[in-house]
C-alpha atoms as an extended CHARMM CRD file, in Angstrom:
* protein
*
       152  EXT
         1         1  UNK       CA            120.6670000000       98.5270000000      101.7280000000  PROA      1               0.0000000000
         2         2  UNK       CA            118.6290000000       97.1780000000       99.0690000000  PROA      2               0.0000000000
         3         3  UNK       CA            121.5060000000       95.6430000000       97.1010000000  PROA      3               0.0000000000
         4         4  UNK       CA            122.3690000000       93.0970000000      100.2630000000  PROA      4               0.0000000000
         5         5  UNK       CA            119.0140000000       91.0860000000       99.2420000000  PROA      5               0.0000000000
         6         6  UNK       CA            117.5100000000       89.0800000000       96.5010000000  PROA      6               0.0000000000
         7         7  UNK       CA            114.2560000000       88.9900000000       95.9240000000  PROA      7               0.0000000000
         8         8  UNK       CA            111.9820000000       86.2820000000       94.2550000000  PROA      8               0.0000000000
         9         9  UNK       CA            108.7480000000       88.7570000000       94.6160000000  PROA      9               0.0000000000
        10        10  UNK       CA            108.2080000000       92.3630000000       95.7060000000  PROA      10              0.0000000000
        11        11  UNK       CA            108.8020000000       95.2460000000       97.6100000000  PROA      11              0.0000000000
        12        12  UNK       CA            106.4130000000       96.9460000000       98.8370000000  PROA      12              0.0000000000
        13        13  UNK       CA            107.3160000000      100.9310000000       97.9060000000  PROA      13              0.0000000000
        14        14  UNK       CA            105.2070000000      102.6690000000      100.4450000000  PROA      14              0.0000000000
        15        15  UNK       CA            107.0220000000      100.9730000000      103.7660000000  PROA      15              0.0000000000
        16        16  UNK       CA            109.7010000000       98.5960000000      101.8040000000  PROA      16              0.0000000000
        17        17  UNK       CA            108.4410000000       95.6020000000      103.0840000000  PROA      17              0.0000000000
        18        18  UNK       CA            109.5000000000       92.5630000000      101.5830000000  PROA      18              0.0000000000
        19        19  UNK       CA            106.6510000000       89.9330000000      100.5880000000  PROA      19              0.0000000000
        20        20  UNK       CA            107.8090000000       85.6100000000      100.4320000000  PROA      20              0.0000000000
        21        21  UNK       CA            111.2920000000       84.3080000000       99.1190000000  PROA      21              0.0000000000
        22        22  UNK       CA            113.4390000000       86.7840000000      100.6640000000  PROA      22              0.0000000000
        23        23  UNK       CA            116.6970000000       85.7500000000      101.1490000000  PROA      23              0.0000000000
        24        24  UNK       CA            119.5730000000       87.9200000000      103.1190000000  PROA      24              0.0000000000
        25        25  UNK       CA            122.6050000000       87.4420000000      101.3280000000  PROA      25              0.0000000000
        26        26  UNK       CA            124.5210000000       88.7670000000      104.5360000000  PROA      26              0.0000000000
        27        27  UNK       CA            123.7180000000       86.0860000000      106.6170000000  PROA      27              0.0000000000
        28        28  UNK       CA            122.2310000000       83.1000000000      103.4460000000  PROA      28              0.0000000000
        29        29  UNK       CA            119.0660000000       83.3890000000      105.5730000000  PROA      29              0.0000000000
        30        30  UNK       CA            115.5920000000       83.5400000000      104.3640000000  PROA      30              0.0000000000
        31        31  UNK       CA            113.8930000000       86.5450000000      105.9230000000  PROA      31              0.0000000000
        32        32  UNK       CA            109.9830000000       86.2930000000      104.8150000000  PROA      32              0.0000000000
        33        33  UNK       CA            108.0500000000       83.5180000000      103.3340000000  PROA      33              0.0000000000
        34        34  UNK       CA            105.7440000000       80.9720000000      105.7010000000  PROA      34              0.0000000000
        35        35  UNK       CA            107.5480000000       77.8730000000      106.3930000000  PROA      35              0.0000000000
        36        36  UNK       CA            104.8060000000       75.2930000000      108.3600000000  PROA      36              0.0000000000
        37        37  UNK       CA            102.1130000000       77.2550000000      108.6040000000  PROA      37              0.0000000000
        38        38  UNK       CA            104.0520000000       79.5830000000      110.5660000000  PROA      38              0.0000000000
        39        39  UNK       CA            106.4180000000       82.7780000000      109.4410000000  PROA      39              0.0000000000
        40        40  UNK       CA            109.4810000000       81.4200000000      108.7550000000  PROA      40              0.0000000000
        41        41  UNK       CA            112.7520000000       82.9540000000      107.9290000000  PROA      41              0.0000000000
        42        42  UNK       CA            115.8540000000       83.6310000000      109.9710000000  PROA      42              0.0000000000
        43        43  UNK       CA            115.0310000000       86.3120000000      112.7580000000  PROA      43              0.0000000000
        44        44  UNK       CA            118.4890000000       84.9690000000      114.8550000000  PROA      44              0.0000000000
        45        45  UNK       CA            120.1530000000       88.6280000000      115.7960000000  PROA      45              0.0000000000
        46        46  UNK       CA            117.0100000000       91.1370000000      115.2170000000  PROA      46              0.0000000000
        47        47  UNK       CA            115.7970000000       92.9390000000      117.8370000000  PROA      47              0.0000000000
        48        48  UNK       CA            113.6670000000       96.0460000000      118.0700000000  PROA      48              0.0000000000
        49        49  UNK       CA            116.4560000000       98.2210000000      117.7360000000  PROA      49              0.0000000000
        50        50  UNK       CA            118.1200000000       96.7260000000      114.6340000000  PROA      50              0.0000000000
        51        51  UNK       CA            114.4850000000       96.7580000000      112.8930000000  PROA      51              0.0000000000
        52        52  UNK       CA            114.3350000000      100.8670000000      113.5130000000  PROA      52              0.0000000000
        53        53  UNK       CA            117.2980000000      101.7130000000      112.4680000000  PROA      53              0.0000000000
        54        54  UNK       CA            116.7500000000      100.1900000000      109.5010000000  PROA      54              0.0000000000
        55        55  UNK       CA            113.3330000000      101.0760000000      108.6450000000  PROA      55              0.0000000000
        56        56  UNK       CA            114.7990000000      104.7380000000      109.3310000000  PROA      56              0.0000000000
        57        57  UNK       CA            117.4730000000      103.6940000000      106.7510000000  PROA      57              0.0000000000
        58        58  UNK       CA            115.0390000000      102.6140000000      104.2690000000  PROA      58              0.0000000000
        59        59  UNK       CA            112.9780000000      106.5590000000      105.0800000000  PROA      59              0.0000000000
        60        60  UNK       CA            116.1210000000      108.4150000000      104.9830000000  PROA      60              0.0000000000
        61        61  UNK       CA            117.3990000000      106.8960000000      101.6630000000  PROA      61              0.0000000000
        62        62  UNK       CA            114.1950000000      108.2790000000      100.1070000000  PROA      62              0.0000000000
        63        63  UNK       CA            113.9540000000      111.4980000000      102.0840000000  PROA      63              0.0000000000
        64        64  UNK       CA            110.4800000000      110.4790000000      103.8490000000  PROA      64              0.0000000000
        65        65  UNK       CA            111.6750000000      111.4540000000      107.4080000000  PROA      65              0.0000000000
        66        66  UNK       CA            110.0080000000      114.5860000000      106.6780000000  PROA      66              0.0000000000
        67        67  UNK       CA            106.7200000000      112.6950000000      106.3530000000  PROA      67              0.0000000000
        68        68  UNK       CA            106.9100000000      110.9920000000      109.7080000000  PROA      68              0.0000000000
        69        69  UNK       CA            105.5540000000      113.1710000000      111.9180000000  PROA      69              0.0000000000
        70        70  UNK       CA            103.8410000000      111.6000000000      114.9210000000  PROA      70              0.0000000000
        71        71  UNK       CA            100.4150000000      112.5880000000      113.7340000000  PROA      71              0.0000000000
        72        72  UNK       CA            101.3790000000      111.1710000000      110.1660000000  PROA      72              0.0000000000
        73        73  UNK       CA            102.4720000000      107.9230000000      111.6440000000  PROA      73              0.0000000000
        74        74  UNK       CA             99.8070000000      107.4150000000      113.7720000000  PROA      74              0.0000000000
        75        75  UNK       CA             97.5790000000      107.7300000000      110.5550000000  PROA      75              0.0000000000
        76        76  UNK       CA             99.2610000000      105.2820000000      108.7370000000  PROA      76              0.0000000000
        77        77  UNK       CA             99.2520000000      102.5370000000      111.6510000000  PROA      77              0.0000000000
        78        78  UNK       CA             95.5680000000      102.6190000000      111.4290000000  PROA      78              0.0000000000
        79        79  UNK       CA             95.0520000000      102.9460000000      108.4810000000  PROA      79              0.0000000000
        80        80  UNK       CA             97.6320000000       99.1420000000      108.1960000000  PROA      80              0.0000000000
        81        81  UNK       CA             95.4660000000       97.6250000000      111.4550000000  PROA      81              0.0000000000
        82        82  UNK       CA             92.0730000000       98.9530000000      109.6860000000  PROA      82              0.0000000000
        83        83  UNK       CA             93.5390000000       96.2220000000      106.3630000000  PROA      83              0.0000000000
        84        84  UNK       CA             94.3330000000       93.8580000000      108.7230000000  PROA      84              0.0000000000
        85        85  UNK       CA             91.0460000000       94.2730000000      110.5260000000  PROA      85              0.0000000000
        86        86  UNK       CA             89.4010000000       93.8970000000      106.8110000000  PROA      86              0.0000000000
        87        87  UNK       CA             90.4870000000       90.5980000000      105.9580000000  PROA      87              0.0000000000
        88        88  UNK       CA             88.8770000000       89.0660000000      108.6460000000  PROA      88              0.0000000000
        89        89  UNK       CA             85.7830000000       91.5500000000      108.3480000000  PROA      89              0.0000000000
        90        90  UNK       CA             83.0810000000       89.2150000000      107.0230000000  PROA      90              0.0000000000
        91        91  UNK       CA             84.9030000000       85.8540000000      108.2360000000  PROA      91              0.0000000000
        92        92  UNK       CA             83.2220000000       83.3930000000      110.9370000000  PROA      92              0.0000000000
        93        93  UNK       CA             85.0330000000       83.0730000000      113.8810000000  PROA      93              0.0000000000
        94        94  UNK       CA             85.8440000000       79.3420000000      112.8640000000  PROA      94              0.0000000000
        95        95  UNK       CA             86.7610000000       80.9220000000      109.3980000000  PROA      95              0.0000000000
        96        96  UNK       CA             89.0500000000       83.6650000000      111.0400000000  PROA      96              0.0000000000
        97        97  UNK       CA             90.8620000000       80.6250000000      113.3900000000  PROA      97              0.0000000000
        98        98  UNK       CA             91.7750000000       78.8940000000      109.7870000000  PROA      98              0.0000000000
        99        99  UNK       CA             92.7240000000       82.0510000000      108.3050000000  PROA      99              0.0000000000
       100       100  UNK       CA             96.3530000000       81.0520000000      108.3610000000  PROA      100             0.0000000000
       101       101  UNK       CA             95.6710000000       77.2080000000      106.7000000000  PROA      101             0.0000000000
       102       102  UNK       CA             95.2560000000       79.2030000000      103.1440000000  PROA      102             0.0000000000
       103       103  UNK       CA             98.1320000000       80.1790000000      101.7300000000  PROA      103             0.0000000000
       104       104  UNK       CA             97.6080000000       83.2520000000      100.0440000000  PROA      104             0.0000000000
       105       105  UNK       CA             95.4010000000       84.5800000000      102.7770000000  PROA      105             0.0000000000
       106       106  UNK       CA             98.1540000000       83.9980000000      105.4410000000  PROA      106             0.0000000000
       107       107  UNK       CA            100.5920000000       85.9960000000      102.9850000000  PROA      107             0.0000000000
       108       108  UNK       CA             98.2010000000       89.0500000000      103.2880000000  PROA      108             0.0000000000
       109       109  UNK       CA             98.2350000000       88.7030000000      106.9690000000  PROA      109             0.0000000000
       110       110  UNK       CA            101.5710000000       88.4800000000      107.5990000000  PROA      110             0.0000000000
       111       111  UNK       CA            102.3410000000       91.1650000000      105.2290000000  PROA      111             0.0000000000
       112       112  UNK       CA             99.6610000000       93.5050000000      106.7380000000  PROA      112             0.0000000000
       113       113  UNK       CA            101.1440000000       92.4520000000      110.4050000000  PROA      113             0.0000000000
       114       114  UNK       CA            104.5220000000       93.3130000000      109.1880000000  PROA      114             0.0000000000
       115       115  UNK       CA            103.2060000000       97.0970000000      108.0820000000  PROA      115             0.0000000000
       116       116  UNK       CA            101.4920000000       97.7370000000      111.4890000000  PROA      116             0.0000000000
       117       117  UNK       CA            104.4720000000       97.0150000000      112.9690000000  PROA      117             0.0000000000
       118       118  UNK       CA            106.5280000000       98.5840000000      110.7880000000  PROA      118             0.0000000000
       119       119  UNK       CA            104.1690000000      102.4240000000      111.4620000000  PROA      119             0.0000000000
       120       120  UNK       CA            104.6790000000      101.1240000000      115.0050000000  PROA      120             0.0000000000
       121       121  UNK       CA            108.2770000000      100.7340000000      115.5300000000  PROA      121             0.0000000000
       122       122  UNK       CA            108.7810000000      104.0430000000      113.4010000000  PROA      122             0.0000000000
       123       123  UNK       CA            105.9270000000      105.7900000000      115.7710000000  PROA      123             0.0000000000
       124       124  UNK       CA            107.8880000000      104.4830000000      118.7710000000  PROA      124             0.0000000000
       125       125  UNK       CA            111.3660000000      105.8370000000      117.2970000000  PROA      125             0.0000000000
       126       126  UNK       CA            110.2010000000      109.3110000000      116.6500000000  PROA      126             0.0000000000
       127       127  UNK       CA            108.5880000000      109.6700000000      120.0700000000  PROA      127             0.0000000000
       128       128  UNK       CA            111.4680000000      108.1640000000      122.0280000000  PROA      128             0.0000000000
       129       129  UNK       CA            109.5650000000      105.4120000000      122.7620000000  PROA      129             0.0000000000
       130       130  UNK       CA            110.9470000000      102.2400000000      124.1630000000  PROA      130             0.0000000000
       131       131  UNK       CA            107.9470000000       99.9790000000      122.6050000000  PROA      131             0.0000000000
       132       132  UNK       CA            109.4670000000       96.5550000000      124.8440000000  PROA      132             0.0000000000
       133       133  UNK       CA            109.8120000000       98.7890000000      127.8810000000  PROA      133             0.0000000000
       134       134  UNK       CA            106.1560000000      100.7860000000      127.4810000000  PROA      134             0.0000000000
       135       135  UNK       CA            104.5930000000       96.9250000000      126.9850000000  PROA      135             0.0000000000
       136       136  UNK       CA            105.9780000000       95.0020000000      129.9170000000  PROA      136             0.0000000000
       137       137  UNK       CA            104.8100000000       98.2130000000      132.0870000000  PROA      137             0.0000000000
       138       138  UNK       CA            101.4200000000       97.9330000000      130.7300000000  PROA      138             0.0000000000
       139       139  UNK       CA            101.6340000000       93.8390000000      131.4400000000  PROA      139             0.0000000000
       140       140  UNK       CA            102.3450000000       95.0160000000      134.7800000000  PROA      140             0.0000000000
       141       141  UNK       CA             99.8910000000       97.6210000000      135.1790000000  PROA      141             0.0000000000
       142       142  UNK       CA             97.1590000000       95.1190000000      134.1890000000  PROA      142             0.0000000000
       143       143  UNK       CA             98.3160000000       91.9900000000      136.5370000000  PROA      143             0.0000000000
       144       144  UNK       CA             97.5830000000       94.5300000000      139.2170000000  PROA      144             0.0000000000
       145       145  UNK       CA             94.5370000000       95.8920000000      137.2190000000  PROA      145             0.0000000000
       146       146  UNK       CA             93.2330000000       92.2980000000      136.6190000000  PROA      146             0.0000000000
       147       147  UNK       CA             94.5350000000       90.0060000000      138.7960000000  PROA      147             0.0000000000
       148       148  UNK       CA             94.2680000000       86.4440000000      138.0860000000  PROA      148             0.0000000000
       149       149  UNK       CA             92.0510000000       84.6960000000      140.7480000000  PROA      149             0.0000000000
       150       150  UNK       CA             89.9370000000       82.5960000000      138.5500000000  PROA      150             0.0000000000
       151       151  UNK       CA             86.9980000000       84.6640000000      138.0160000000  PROA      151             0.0000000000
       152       152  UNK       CA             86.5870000000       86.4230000000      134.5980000000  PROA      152             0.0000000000
């Protein structure tokens, strides 16, 4: 897997991810990096699936499965939201709402989004979780919950 890219930075080697100036040779795309203000790259073709299988990929190649034990992955997600949660820690909420102008700051978000996700999706694959399916039920379950008639 890891000879199909180029990278201009780093890879992360507890969860592989891939920090700014990734490029996919496979498809010439850029897959990382902030383009705008916004994440940028190519995401044309990736779906949940396709991101599990290969974050499972990237596990297997080192022989981590055997680390990914519900109870191990649940860890690690909070322990990712918990460094999310810590760069905004001290921040005003005007501060926080800017967070994303600076661009170092905004690369330390996005990577620490991109881990929670990561110790998500690999949660949801070892629990037979359908992460798309479980969220639109939970959408659902709160329109009924919460229902929108203009009160708060």
């Amino acid at each position: 897997m890891s000879e199909s890219y180029e990278s201009e930075r780093r890879t992360d080697s507890r969860t592989g991810d891939r920090t700014d100036g990734r490029t996919d040779d496979r498809t010439g795309g850029r897959i990382g990096g902030r383009t705008g203000g916004r994440i940028g790259g190519r995401t044309d073709g990736l779906d949940v699936a396709a991101l599990q299988r290969r974050l499972a990929a990237f596990a297997a190649a080192r022989d981590w499965q055997q680390y990914h034990t519900p109870k191990n992955l649940a860890a690690a997600l909070s322990v990712e939201a918990s460094e999310l949660v810590e760069i905004f820690q001290w921040l005003t909420p005007e501060q926080s709402a800017r967070v994303m102008e600076d661009e170092g700051e905004a690369a330390r978000v996005e990577d620490e989004v991109a881990d929670v996700l990561a110790y998500l999706l690999q949660f949801c694959e070892v629990l037979g979780i359908d992460a798309l399916a479980a969220l639109s039920a939970k959408i659902d379950r709160n329109e009924g919950r919460f229902p929108a008639n203009g009160g708060r």
